[in-house]
Amino acid sequence: MKNLIFLCLFFTYTCFSSQIISGKVYDQENKYLEGVTIGIIGENMGGISNETGEYFININNIDKGKTLIAYFPGFETFKIKIEDFLNLSNQNIVLKEKIVDIKEVVITPNKIIKKNLGVRTKSNKKYCGYNSKNNKELYNEYAIKIKNKKHIKIEKINLNLSFYKIESPIKLVFDIYDGKKEFPEESIVTDYLSKDINSNADIYNNIVSLDISDKNIWVDDDFFVSVRAVNDFKGYCKLPRKQYGLKV
């Protein structure tokens, strides 16, 4: 099976003399949302909300007719044209909880065969990922597109690392997107999929594994799996660019 590999929305956070949008992200109960990805569709800039829901993004030299997007697992994707967003009284964002229509699952006596989908290689001369000495890297999100035409349940996410050194805890957040479009846009999960890595001992054979068998995530078509770091940490972890290779 041939896999198409992409690097998802490549976000950076910069604070210099330029046009900055800032605000806070809440849910409908007025609670702060941490780890929300905010960006501009088709542009390599944006940011992630912090523990108090605050975000900053630089829109200097960006066409104000383009669309701002904010997304977070379990919530509806927020979209608005930049020019309309700037005309609002403030740039706070309220995300609505996603209402999911749970489809009936019919159990048949057919034998279940478990397979690993994606790229398995760990070695590669080109890398992407996270390094605490490079602030820009801390706000990147990376994704792989999986080709699929069957009704399958996703039970585990395995993230291959080329090399790593964890000196203080890092939280990785995973997401699964509909693969009907060229790039990730609409999340299909309702749960916050995260993995806390406290030390090198939490990584086995260069693989970070997240068991999501209890989340009941089913797909019938192509899909993306993404990863991003949502907290400051000390150290680095690098991914093979062969898996996560195209910048949006």
mmCIF file of C-alpha atoms in Angstrom, residues 1 4 11 15 31 37 68 70-72 74 80 91 107 109 136 144 155 203 206 227 231 235 237 244 248:
data_model
loop_
_atom_site.group_PDB
_atom_site.id
_atom_site.type_symbol
_atom_site.label_atom_id
_atom_site.label_comp_id
_atom_site.label_asym_id
_atom_site.label_seq_id
_atom_site.Cartn_x
_atom_site.Cartn_y
_atom_site.Cartn_z
ATOM 1 C CA MET A 1 0.000 0.000 0.000
ATOM 2 C CA LEU A 4 1.031 9.774 0.885
ATOM 3 C CA PHE A 11 2.716 26.723 13.000
ATOM 4 C CA CYS A 15 6.663 38.209 18.702
ATOM 5 C CA LYS A 31 -13.795 27.489 30.596
ATOM 6 C CA THR A 37 -4.524 24.967 17.339
ATOM 7 C CA LEU A 68 -8.622 31.729 10.237
ATOM 8 C CA ALA A 70 -9.221 26.920 15.244
ATOM 9 C CA TYR A 71 -9.653 23.259 16.069
ATOM 10 C CA PHE A 72 -9.520 20.957 19.063
ATOM 11 C CA GLY A 74 -14.187 16.939 20.563
ATOM 12 C CA ILE A 80 -13.907 32.830 9.922
ATOM 13 C CA GLN A 91 -10.689 38.141 19.131
ATOM 14 C CA ILE A 107 -20.728 -7.570 15.049
ATOM 15 C CA PRO A 109 -18.425 -13.771 13.290
ATOM 16 C CA LYS A 136 9.712 27.697 16.585
ATOM 17 C CA ILE A 144 0.818 11.333 7.989
ATOM 18 C CA GLU A 155 -6.749 0.802 18.207
ATOM 19 C CA ILE A 203 9.957 5.221 24.988
ATOM 20 C CA ASN A 206 12.300 4.246 19.639
ATOM 21 C CA VAL A 227 1.019 14.818 16.498
ATOM 22 C CA ASN A 231 3.959 22.186 26.537
ATOM 23 C CA GLY A 235 15.244 17.930 25.400
ATOM 24 C CA CYS A 237 12.630 14.186 19.886
ATOM 25 C CA TYR A 244 6.122 13.638 7.957
ATOM 26 C CA VAL A 248 1.514 23.374 4.187
#
